[in-house]
PDB file of C-alpha atoms in Angstrom:
ATOM      1  CA  MET A 818     107.416 126.650 116.587  1.00 94.00           C
ATOM      2  CA  LYS A 819     106.259 125.137 113.324  1.00 94.00           C
ATOM      3  CA  PRO A 820     102.493 124.870 112.815  1.00 94.00           C
ATOM      4  CA  TYR A 821     100.730 121.534 112.956  1.00 95.00           C
ATOM      5  CA  LEU A 822     100.281 119.791 109.604  1.00 94.00           C
ATOM      6  CA  THR A 823      96.711 119.390 108.394  1.00 95.00           C
ATOM      7  CA  GLN A 824      97.347 116.413 106.139  1.00 96.00           C
ATOM      8  CA  THR A 825      99.864 113.863 104.952  1.00 96.00           C
ATOM      9  CA  THR A 826      99.746 111.065 102.392  1.00 95.00           C
ATOM     10  CA  SER A 827     101.486 107.732 101.859  1.00 95.00           C
ATOM     11  CA  GLN A 828     101.226 106.388  98.320  1.00 95.00           C
ATOM     12  CA  ALA A 829     100.255 102.714  98.069  1.00 96.00           C
ATOM     13  CA  LEU A 830     100.483 102.399  94.288  1.00 97.00           C
ATOM     14  CA  ARG A 831      99.494 103.828  90.916  1.00 98.00           C
ATOM     15  CA  ILE A 832      97.195 101.833  88.654  1.00 98.00           C
ATOM     16  CA  ARG A 833      95.420 102.019  85.318  1.00 98.00           C
ATOM     17  CA  TRP A 834      93.133  99.728  83.357  1.00 98.00           C
ATOM     18  CA  ILE A 835      94.024  98.974  79.727  1.00 98.00           C
ATOM     19  CA  SER A 836      91.568  96.307  78.513  1.00 98.00           C
ATOM     20  CA  VAL A 837      89.759  93.149  79.711  1.00 97.00           C
ATOM     21  CA  GLN A 838      91.901  92.025  82.708  1.00 98.00           C
ATOM     22  CA  CYS A 839      94.966  94.047  81.797  1.00 98.00           C
ATOM     23  CA  TYR A 840      95.982  96.446  84.560  1.00 98.00           C
ATOM     24  CA  GLU A 841      99.304  98.246  84.766  1.00 98.00           C
ATOM     25  CA  ILE A 842     100.386  98.661  88.396  1.00 98.00           C
ATOM     26  CA  ILE A 843     103.336 100.795  89.494  1.00 98.00           C
ATOM     27  CA  LEU A 844     104.650  99.862  92.930  1.00 98.00           C
ATOM     28  CA  PRO A 845     106.111 102.530  95.269  1.00 96.00           C
ATOM     29  CA  ASN A 846     109.646 101.487  94.289  1.00 96.00           C
ATOM     30  CA  GLY A 847     108.881 102.083  90.596  1.00 97.00           C
ATOM     31  CA  LYS A 848     108.638  98.447  89.519  1.00 98.00           C
ATOM     32  CA  VAL A 849     105.738  97.650  87.181  1.00 98.00           C
ATOM     33  CA  ILE A 850     103.361  94.679  87.213  1.00 98.00           C
ATOM     34  CA  VAL A 851     101.160  94.044  84.165  1.00 98.00           C
ATOM     35  CA  THR A 852      98.269  91.612  84.614  1.00 98.00           C
ATOM     36  CA  ASP A 853      96.871  89.580  81.690  1.00 98.00           C
ATOM     37  CA  PRO A 854      98.443  91.750  78.963  1.00 98.00           C
ATOM     38  CA  PHE A 855      95.883  92.349  76.207  1.00 97.00           C
ATOM     39  CA  TYR A 856      95.022  95.044  73.706  1.00 97.00           C
ATOM     40  CA  LEU A 857      93.243  94.709  70.357  1.00 95.00           C
ATOM     41  CA  ASP A 858      93.588  97.677  68.003  1.00 94.00           C
ATOM     42  CA  ALA A 859      90.356  98.424  66.153  1.00 93.00           C
ATOM     43  CA  SER A 860      92.261  99.494  63.031  1.00 92.00           C
ATOM     44  CA  ILE A 861      92.945  95.863  62.069  1.00 88.00           C
ATOM     45  CA  TYR A 862      89.324  95.639  60.902  1.00 89.00           C
ATOM     46  CA  ASP A 863      89.457  98.733  58.668  1.00 88.00           C
ATOM     47  CA  GLU A 864      90.371  96.808  55.539  1.00 82.00           C
ATOM     48  CA  MET A 865      88.070  93.847  56.188  1.00 84.00           C
ATOM     49  CA  THR A 866      84.933  93.870  54.043  1.00 83.00           C
ATOM     50  CA  GLU A 867      83.462  90.690  55.506  1.00 87.00           C
ATOM     51  CA  LEU A 868      83.798  89.495  59.098  1.00 86.00           C
ATOM     52  CA  THR A 869      83.174  86.098  60.600  1.00 83.00           C
ATOM     53  CA  LYS A 870      80.922  85.877  63.662  1.00 83.00           C
ATOM     54  CA  SER A 871      83.988  85.652  65.904  1.00 81.00           C
ATOM     55  CA  GLN A 872      85.688  88.614  64.216  1.00 85.00           C
ATOM     56  CA  LYS A 873      82.572  90.735  64.585  1.00 88.00           C
ATOM     57  CA  MET A 874      82.411  89.878  68.301  1.00 88.00           C
ATOM     58  CA  GLU A 875      86.097  90.730  68.730  1.00 90.00           C
ATOM     59  CA  ARG A 876      85.647  94.075  66.985  1.00 92.00           C
ATOM     60  CA  ASP A 877      82.452  95.076  68.782  1.00 92.00           C
ATOM     61  CA  VAL A 878      83.301  93.871  72.297  1.00 92.00           C
ATOM     62  CA  TYR A 879      87.102  93.849  72.546  1.00 94.00           C
ATOM     63  CA  SER A 880      88.715  96.242  70.062  1.00 94.00           C
ATOM     64  CA  GLN A 881      89.833  99.687  71.213  1.00 96.00           C
ATOM     65  CA  THR A 882      91.661 102.783  70.002  1.00 96.00           C
ATOM     66  CA  GLY A 883      94.158 105.214  71.478  1.00 96.00           C
ATOM     67  CA  PHE A 884      96.735 102.822  72.930  1.00 97.00           C
ATOM     68  CA  SER A 885      99.605 100.525  71.930  1.00 95.00           C
ATOM     69  CA  VAL A 886     102.470  98.545  73.436  1.00 96.00           C
ATOM     70  CA  ASP A 887     104.604 101.693  73.195  1.00 96.00           C
ATOM     71  CA  ASN A 888     102.355 103.358  75.775  1.00 98.00           C
ATOM     72  CA  PHE A 889     103.174 100.909  78.574  1.00 98.00           C
ATOM     73  CA  THR A 890     105.376 102.336  81.328  1.00 97.00           C
ATOM     74  CA  GLY A 891     107.077  99.016  81.918  1.00 98.00           C
ATOM     75  CA  ALA A 892     106.562  95.318  82.535  1.00 98.00           C
ATOM     76  CA  ASP A 893     109.032  94.087  85.134  1.00 98.00           C
ATOM     77  CA  TYR A 894     106.511  91.362  85.944  1.00 98.00           C
ATOM     78  CA  ILE A 895     103.871  89.970  83.576  1.00 98.00           C
ATOM     79  CA  LEU A 896     101.306  88.104  85.663  1.00 98.00           C
ATOM     80  CA  LEU A 897      98.832  85.744  83.967  1.00 98.00           C
ATOM     81  CA  ASN A 898      95.546  84.434  85.343  1.00 98.00           C
ATOM     82  CA  HIS A 899      95.137  82.182  82.285  1.00 97.00           C
ATOM     83  CA  VAL A 900      96.303  82.016  78.676  1.00 95.00           C
ATOM     84  CA  HIS A 901      93.312  82.697  76.427  1.00 93.00           C
ATOM     85  CA  GLY A 902      93.961  85.140  73.604  1.00 92.00           C
ATOM     86  CA  ASP A 903      92.120  87.991  75.329  1.00 94.00           C
ATOM     87  CA  HIS A 904      94.465  87.645  78.321  1.00 96.00           C
ATOM     88  CA  CYS A 905      97.874  87.175  76.728  1.00 96.00           C
ATOM     89  CA  ASN A 906      98.079  88.516  73.150  1.00 95.00           C
ATOM     90  CA  LEU A 907     100.649  91.174  74.165  1.00 97.00           C
ATOM     91  CA  VAL A 908     102.957  88.821  76.082  1.00 97.00           C
ATOM     92  CA  GLY A 909     105.476  88.529  73.254  1.00 97.00           C
ATOM     93  CA  GLU A 910     105.600  92.231  72.427  1.00 97.00           C
ATOM     94  CA  LEU A 911     105.792  93.288  76.081  1.00 98.00           C
ATOM     95  CA  TRP A 912     108.547  90.842  76.893  1.00 98.00           C
ATOM     96  CA  ASN A 913     110.615  91.869  73.860  1.00 98.00           C
ATOM     97  CA  LYS A 914     110.241  95.513  74.905  1.00 98.00           C
ATOM     98  CA  PHE A 915     110.939  95.245  78.656  1.00 98.00           C
ATOM     99  CA  TYR A 916     112.517  91.774  79.239  1.00 97.00           C
ATOM    100  CA  GLY A 917     110.653  91.197  82.506  1.00 97.00           C
ATOM    101  CA  ARG A 918     109.648  87.993  84.290  1.00 98.00           C
ATOM    102  CA  ILE A 919     106.541  86.160  83.123  1.00 98.00           C
ATOM    103  CA  LEU A 920     104.562  84.559  85.968  1.00 98.00           C
ATOM    104  CA  CYS A 921     102.238  81.934  84.505  1.00 98.00           C
ATOM    105  CA  PRO A 922     100.165  78.892  85.559  1.00 98.00           C
ATOM    106  CA  ALA A 923     102.771  76.139  85.444  1.00 98.00           C
ATOM    107  CA  GLU A 924     100.955  73.813  83.051  1.00 97.00           C
ATOM    108  CA  CYS A 925     100.767  76.575  80.407  1.00 97.00           C
ATOM    109  CA  CYS A 926     104.370  77.819  80.514  1.00 98.00           C
ATOM    110  CA  GLU A 927     105.872  75.677  77.758  1.00 97.00           C
ATOM    111  CA  GLU A 928     103.087  76.401  75.263  1.00 96.00           C
ATOM    112  CA  LEU A 929     103.222  80.124  76.077  1.00 97.00           C
ATOM    113  CA  ALA A 930     106.974  80.179  75.419  1.00 98.00           C
ATOM    114  CA  LYS A 931     106.593  78.354  72.102  1.00 96.00           C
ATOM    115  CA  THR A 932     103.650  80.446  70.896  1.00 95.00           C
ATOM    116  CA  PHE A 933     105.352  83.812  71.483  1.00 96.00           C
ATOM    117  CA  ASP A 934     108.949  82.545  71.004  1.00 97.00           C
ATOM    118  CA  ILE A 935     110.051  83.640  74.470  1.00 97.00           C
ATOM    119  CA  PRO A 936     113.101  82.042  76.147  1.00 97.00           C
ATOM    120  CA  TYR A 937     112.029  79.369  78.609  1.00 97.00           C
ATOM    121  CA  GLY A 938     114.260  80.762  81.346  1.00 96.00           C
ATOM    122  CA  THR A 939     112.319  84.026  81.651  1.00 96.00           C
ATOM    123  CA  ILE A 940     109.056  82.240  82.532  1.00 98.00           C
ATOM    124  CA  TYR A 941     108.323  81.477  86.186  1.00 98.00           C
ATOM    125  CA  PRO A 942     105.815  78.624  86.722  1.00 98.00           C
ATOM    126  CA  LEU A 943     103.138  79.177  89.355  1.00 98.00           C
ATOM    127  CA  TYR A 944     101.194  76.527  91.253  1.00 98.00           C
ATOM    128  CA  PRO A 945      98.071  77.051  93.394  1.00 97.00           C
ATOM    129  CA  ASN A 946      98.277  77.292  97.181  1.00 96.00           C
ATOM    130  CA  ASN A 947     101.820  78.625  97.201  1.00 98.00           C
ATOM    131  CA  THR A 948     103.576  81.788  98.367  1.00 98.00           C
ATOM    132  CA  TYR A 949     106.284  83.345  96.192  1.00 98.00           C
ATOM    133  CA  TYR A 950     108.689  85.931  97.588  1.00 98.00           C
ATOM    134  CA  PHE A 951     109.863  88.141  94.738  1.00 98.00           C
ATOM    135  CA  ASP A 952     112.224  91.074  95.248  1.00 97.00           C
ATOM    136  CA  ASP A 953     109.442  93.657  94.921  1.00 98.00           C
ATOM    137  CA  PHE A 954     106.310  91.954  96.280  1.00 98.00           C
ATOM    138  CA  THR A 955     104.924  88.735  97.719  1.00 98.00           C
ATOM    139  CA  LEU A 956     102.518  86.651  95.627  1.00 98.00           C
ATOM    140  CA  LYS A 957     100.049  84.148  97.081  1.00 98.00           C
ATOM    141  CA  THR A 958      98.303  81.874  94.579  1.00 98.00           C
ATOM    142  CA  TYR A 959      94.902  80.192  94.787  1.00 97.00           C
ATOM    143  CA  PRO A 960      92.900  77.802  92.576  1.00 95.00           C
ATOM    144  CA  GLY A 961      90.816  79.506  89.899  1.00 94.00           C
ATOM    145  CA  ALA A 962      88.212  78.375  87.384  1.00 92.00           C
ATOM    146  CA  HIS A 963      87.242  79.883  84.056  1.00 90.00           C
ATOM    147  CA  ASP A 964      83.733  81.323  83.795  1.00 81.00           C
ATOM    148  CA  ASN A 965      81.310  78.602  82.625  1.00 75.00           C
ATOM    149  CA  ARG A 966      79.005  80.892  80.640  1.00 71.00           C
ATOM    150  CA  SER A 967      78.945  78.489  77.683  1.00 70.00           C
ATOM    151  CA  PHE A 968      77.600  75.773  79.982  1.00 68.00           C
ATOM    152  CA  ARG A 969      75.088  78.167  81.520  1.00 70.00           C
ATOM    153  CA  GLU A 970      73.861  79.007  78.015  1.00 74.00           C
ATOM    154  CA  GLY A 971      73.751  75.382  76.872  1.00 71.00           C
ATOM    155  CA  ARG A 972      76.769  75.557  74.563  1.00 71.00           C
ATOM    156  CA  PHE A 973      79.632  73.059  74.658  1.00 70.00           C
ATOM    157  CA  ARG A 974      82.951  73.229  72.813  1.00 69.00           C
ATOM    158  CA  ARG A 975      84.608  69.843  72.378  1.00 72.00           C
ATOM    159  CA  PRO A 976      88.271  69.363  71.358  1.00 72.00           C
ATOM    160  CA  GLY A 977      87.188  66.885  68.673  1.00 73.00           C
ATOM    161  CA  ASP A 978      84.740  69.264  66.978  1.00 70.00           C
ATOM    162  CA  PRO A 979      86.001  69.877  63.409  1.00 62.00           C
ATOM    163  CA  LYS A 980      84.678  73.442  63.631  1.00 60.00           C
ATOM    164  CA  ASP A 981      86.988  74.040  66.570  1.00 57.00           C
ATOM    165  CA  GLN A 982      90.227  73.987  64.600  1.00 50.00           C
ATOM    166  CA  TYR A 983      92.549  75.131  67.382  1.00 50.00           C
ATOM    167  CA  ALA A 984      90.984  73.374  70.371  1.00 45.00           C
ATOM    168  CA  GLY A 985      89.171  76.417  71.700  1.00 44.00           C
ATOM    169  CA  LEU A 986      91.705  79.142  70.896  1.00 54.00           C
ATOM    170  CA  GLU A 987      90.218  82.598  70.520  1.00 58.00           C
ATOM    171  CA  GLY A 988      91.752  84.768  67.800  1.00 74.00           C
ATOM    172  CA  PHE A 989      92.891  88.199  68.965  1.00 88.00           C
ATOM    173  CA  GLY A 990      96.055  87.995  66.883  1.00 85.00           C
ATOM    174  CA  VAL A 991      97.564  85.087  68.816  1.00 89.00           C
ATOM    175  CA  PRO A 992      99.869  82.933  66.627  1.00 87.00           C
ATOM    176  CA  CYS A 993      98.200  79.707  65.474  1.00 80.00           C
ATOM    177  CA  PRO A 994      98.103  76.802  65.733  1.00 81.00           C
ATOM    178  CA  SER A 995      98.627  76.623  69.487  1.00 87.00           C
ATOM    179  CA  ARG A 996      97.095  74.932  72.527  1.00 88.00           C
ATOM    180  CA  LEU A 997      96.581  78.120  74.527  1.00 91.00           C
ATOM    181  CA  GLY A 998      92.800  78.038  74.173  1.00 86.00           C
ATOM    182  CA  GLY A 999      92.360  74.615  75.728  1.00 85.00           C
ATOM    183  CA  LEU A1000      94.986  75.208  78.408  1.00 91.00           C
ATOM    184  CA  GLY A1001      93.386  78.534  79.318  1.00 91.00           C
ATOM    185  CA  SER A1002      90.042  76.856  79.911  1.00 88.00           C
ATOM    186  CA  ILE A1003      91.619  74.285  82.243  1.00 92.00           C
ATOM    187  CA  PHE A1004      94.321  76.120  84.206  1.00 95.00           C
ATOM    188  CA  ASN A1005      93.461  79.357  86.009  1.00 96.00           C
ATOM    189  CA  LEU A1006      95.045  81.041  89.025  1.00 97.00           C
ATOM    190  CA  ASN A1007      93.776  83.748  91.347  1.00 97.00           C
ATOM    191  CA  TYR A1008      96.177  85.537  93.637  1.00 97.00           C
ATOM    192  CA  VAL A1009      96.994  88.209  96.178  1.00 98.00           C
ATOM    193  CA  ILE A1010      99.806  90.688  95.562  1.00 98.00           C
ATOM    194  CA  GLU A1011     101.270  92.142  98.760  1.00 98.00           C
ATOM    195  CA  THR A1012     103.583  95.120  98.370  1.00 98.00           C
ATOM    196  CA  GLN A1013     106.609  95.815 100.551  1.00 97.00           C
ATOM    197  CA  GLN A1014     104.388  98.264 102.452  1.00 96.00           C
ATOM    198  CA  ASN A1015     101.780  95.538 103.196  1.00 96.00           C
ATOM    199  CA  PHE A1016      99.154  96.820 100.747  1.00 98.00           C
ATOM    200  CA  LYS A1017      97.196  93.825  99.448  1.00 98.00           C
ATOM    201  CA  ILE A1018      95.621  93.460  95.999  1.00 98.00           C
ATOM    202  CA  ASP A1019      93.254  90.564  95.393  1.00 98.00           C
ATOM    203  CA  PHE A1020      92.896  89.374  91.782  1.00 98.00           C
ATOM    204  CA  SER A1021      89.932  87.019  91.375  1.00 96.00           C
ATOM    205  CA  ALA A1022      88.594  86.105  87.944  1.00 95.00           C
ATOM    206  CA  GLY A1023      86.057  83.601  86.675  1.00 90.00           C
ATOM    207  CA  ARG A1024      83.678  81.516  88.778  1.00 87.00           C
ATOM    208  CA  ASP A1025      83.936  79.746  92.157  1.00 82.00           C
ATOM    209  CA  TYR A1026      84.141  83.087  93.958  1.00 86.00           C
ATOM    210  CA  GLU A1027      82.702  81.716  97.197  1.00 90.00           C
ATOM    211  CA  GLU A1028      85.553  79.201  97.371  1.00 93.00           C
ATOM    212  CA  HIS A1029      88.086  81.976  96.761  1.00 95.00           C
ATOM    213  CA  VAL A1030      86.636  84.020  99.631  1.00 94.00           C
ATOM    214  CA  LYS A1031      87.199  81.073 101.967  1.00 94.00           C
ATOM    215  CA  HIS A1032      90.840  80.924 100.918  1.00 94.00           C
ATOM    216  CA  LEU A1033      91.205  84.623 101.738  1.00 93.00           C
ATOM    217  CA  THR A1034      89.511  84.608 105.157  1.00 90.00           C
ATOM    218  CA  GLU A1035      92.618  85.975 106.865  1.00 91.00           C
ATOM    219  CA  GLU A1036      93.919  88.172 104.038  1.00 93.00           C
ATOM    220  CA  LYS A1037      91.381  91.050 103.938  1.00 92.00           C
ATOM    221  CA  PRO A1038      92.822  92.775 100.832  1.00 97.00           C
ATOM    222  CA  ASN A1039      92.763  96.555 100.487  1.00 97.00           C
ATOM    223  CA  LEU A1040      91.975  96.514  96.761  1.00 98.00           C
ATOM    224  CA  MET A1041      89.892  93.852  95.049  1.00 97.00           C
ATOM    225  CA  LEU A1042      90.185  93.344  91.267  1.00 98.00           C
ATOM    226  CA  ARG A1043      87.174  91.182  90.523  1.00 96.00           C
ATOM    227  CA  HIS A1044      85.634  89.695  87.357  1.00 94.00           C
ATOM    228  CA  ARG A1045      82.366  91.534  86.706  1.00 93.00           C
ATOM    229  CA  ILE A1046      80.396  88.630  85.220  1.00 87.00           C
ATOM    230  CA  ARG A1047      77.550  89.973  83.083  1.00 86.00           C
ATOM    231  CA  SER A1048      74.835  88.057  84.924  1.00 85.00           C
ATOM    232  CA  ASN A1049      75.922  89.416  88.333  1.00 90.00           C
ATOM    233  CA  THR A1050      73.445  91.926  89.735  1.00 95.00           C
ATOM    234  CA  PRO A1051      74.647  95.065  91.593  1.00 97.00           C
ATOM    235  CA  GLU A1052      73.352  93.421  94.780  1.00 97.00           C
ATOM    236  CA  TYR A1053      75.505  90.351  94.226  1.00 95.00           C
ATOM    237  CA  CYS A1054      78.545  92.458  93.327  1.00 96.00           C
ATOM    238  CA  ALA A1055      78.144  94.489  96.523  1.00 97.00           C
ATOM    239  CA  GLN A1056      77.846  91.294  98.556  1.00 96.00           C
ATOM    240  CA  GLN A1057      81.064  89.941  97.004  1.00 95.00           C
ATOM    241  CA  ILE A1058      82.918  93.066  98.079  1.00 96.00           C
ATOM    242  CA  MET A1059      81.601  92.791 101.637  1.00 96.00           C
ATOM    243  CA  ASP A1060      82.340  89.063 101.812  1.00 95.00           C
ATOM    244  CA  MET A1061      85.928  89.737 100.736  1.00 95.00           C
ATOM    245  CA  GLY A1062      86.346  92.497 103.317  1.00 95.00           C
ATOM    246  CA  ALA A1063      87.978  94.765 100.743  1.00 96.00           C
ATOM    247  CA  GLN A1064      88.066  98.552 101.022  1.00 97.00           C
ATOM    248  CA  LEU A1065      88.073  99.240  97.285  1.00 98.00           C
ATOM    249  CA  MET A1066      86.944  97.268  94.235  1.00 98.00           C
ATOM    250  CA  MET A1067      87.803  97.727  90.544  1.00 98.00           C
ATOM    251  CA  PRO A1068      86.361  95.396  87.875  1.00 97.00           C
ATOM    252  CA  LEU A1069      87.905  92.819  85.555  1.00 97.00           C
ATOM    253  CA  HIS A1070      86.582  91.779  82.133  1.00 96.00           C
ATOM    254  CA  HIS A1071      83.915  94.489  82.264  1.00 95.00           C
ATOM    255  CA  ASN A1072      84.447  95.247  78.554  1.00 93.00           C
ATOM    256  CA  ASN A1073      81.747  92.591  78.034  1.00 90.00           C
ATOM    257  CA  ALA A1074      79.187  95.254  78.910  1.00 93.00           C
ATOM    258  CA  ARG A1075      79.711  96.544  75.361  1.00 93.00           C
ATOM    259  CA  ALA A1076      77.897  93.470  74.049  1.00 90.00           C
ATOM    260  CA  THR A1077      74.602  94.812  75.427  1.00 91.00           C
ATOM    261  CA  GLY A1078      75.330  98.516  75.708  1.00 93.00           C
ATOM    262  CA  GLU A1079      75.170  98.419  79.491  1.00 95.00           C
ATOM    263  CA  ASP A1080      76.230 101.583  81.358  1.00 96.00           C
ATOM    264  CA  LEU A1081      78.839 100.442  83.880  1.00 96.00           C
ATOM    265  CA  ASN A1082      79.047 103.840  85.549  1.00 97.00           C
ATOM    266  CA  GLU A1083      75.382 103.446  86.406  1.00 97.00           C
ATOM    267  CA  TYR A1084      75.936  99.824  87.458  1.00 97.00           C
ATOM    268  CA  PHE A1085      78.695 100.671  89.937  1.00 97.00           C
ATOM    269  CA  GLU A1086      76.758 103.675  91.201  1.00 98.00           C
ATOM    270  CA  LYS A1087      74.067 101.180  92.211  1.00 98.00           C
ATOM    271  CA  VAL A1088      76.701  98.932  93.798  1.00 98.00           C
ATOM    272  CA  ASN A1089      77.914 101.839  95.932  1.00 98.00           C
ATOM    273  CA  GLU A1090      74.384 102.816  96.909  1.00 98.00           C
ATOM    274  CA  ILE A1091      73.874  99.276  98.208  1.00 98.00           C
ATOM    275  CA  LEU A1092      77.169  99.375 100.122  1.00 98.00           C
ATOM    276  CA  VAL A1093      76.147 102.668 101.736  1.00 98.00           C
ATOM    277  CA  ALA A1094      72.722 101.289 102.650  1.00 98.00           C
ATOM    278  CA  LYS A1095      74.339  98.278 104.304  1.00 98.00           C
ATOM    279  CA  GLY A1096      76.720 100.465 106.285  1.00 98.00           C
ATOM    280  CA  SER A1097      79.837  99.295 104.458  1.00 98.00           C
ATOM    281  CA  PRO A1098      82.747 101.743 103.988  1.00 97.00           C
ATOM    282  CA  ALA A1099      83.886  99.816 100.896  1.00 98.00           C
ATOM    283  CA  ARG A1100      83.452 101.389  97.466  1.00 98.00           C
ATOM    284  CA  ALA A1101      83.504 100.140  93.865  1.00 98.00           C
ATOM    285  CA  PHE A1102      85.198 102.211  91.168  1.00 98.00           C
ATOM    286  CA  ASN A1103      84.859 101.945  87.382  1.00 98.00           C
ATOM    287  CA  PRO A1104      88.148 103.128  85.800  1.00 98.00           C
ATOM    288  CA  GLU A1105      88.397 105.090  82.587  1.00 97.00           C
ATOM    289  CA  PRO A1106      90.638 103.232  80.088  1.00 97.00           C
ATOM    290  CA  TYR A1107      94.305 104.320  80.110  1.00 98.00           C
ATOM    291  CA  ARG A1108      93.847 106.939  82.874  1.00 98.00           C
ATOM    292  CA  TRP A1109      96.253 106.691  85.802  1.00 98.00           C
ATOM    293  CA  TYR A1110      94.860 106.592  89.333  1.00 98.00           C
ATOM    294  CA  THR A1111      96.768 106.865  92.599  1.00 98.00           C
ATOM    295  CA  ILE A1112      95.732 104.945  95.699  1.00 98.00           C
ATOM    296  CA  ASN A1113      96.869 106.567  98.937  1.00 96.00           C
ATOM    297  CA  LEU A1114      96.591 106.178 102.674  1.00 94.00           C
ATOM    298  CA  SER A1115      95.995 109.707 103.956  1.00 94.00           C
ATOM    299  CA  ILE A1116      95.510 111.671 107.155  1.00 96.00           C
ATOM    300  CA  LEU A1117      93.253 114.687 106.595  1.00 95.00           C
ATOM    301  CA  ALA A1118      92.245 117.252 109.205  1.00 96.00           C
ATOM    302  CA  ASP A1119      88.525 117.873 109.607  1.00 94.00           C
ATOM    303  CA  ALA A1120      87.396 121.251 108.394  1.00 86.00           C
TER     304      ALA A1120
END
């Protein structure tokens, strides 16, 4: 008679964080989803002797080393929350490398195609409050709203401002002129990805989180990818995780911590301490850039 097994594992997915809101997700069937494809190589600033204020911010907060488009595993699906430069500057290169489907807020599709010279037919328009049944996963979409930090800090960017040459477009190597900046501030989508094995990933960026939680009352995602807004305390972050009912949380847009030198490992350690104190089994996890992680459902025998 064969001995009893002491453990077994079912793989839900593999995932890694690249930059800002760019995650590469490999589904169990091998298909790859890339969210908000962005990477800014720090070497572009090597030959610059003088930087504008915006260029200095891009270099100090957003630029990275050790990665390129060639390092992506695939991009069968490119999924966009919105179309600002720091969320879409790799769309053209990724599509020309892998020829996947681009899933984009509907109102931004035409401008995205023109800006990166991508055939219209490869772009799939998304609308809020809809369910889309793709071959490899189900996607549910929800209204989103861009973070209003400029309003919170008393700054306003108007389309008619002569200093705002491209109607709010950030740089990040995005072809100009284009309307992506303005469209990205207006049209945002949050969503839930459900794999064929019923593993649910919530993607929630920007503000209006309380509204998003109400939309997801019945969903209870396993993994929550959530915008770590700089002003959010560890207490508030922990409460968001508990309100969502997620088991695991990984951050979005947490590169902004570089602006103040904040230690995010320490931040999420505090988040987890609060979750433990409140009796929650959920945990937050700060990923190392480019490192692959595997999420499993396991049965393990007690020692």
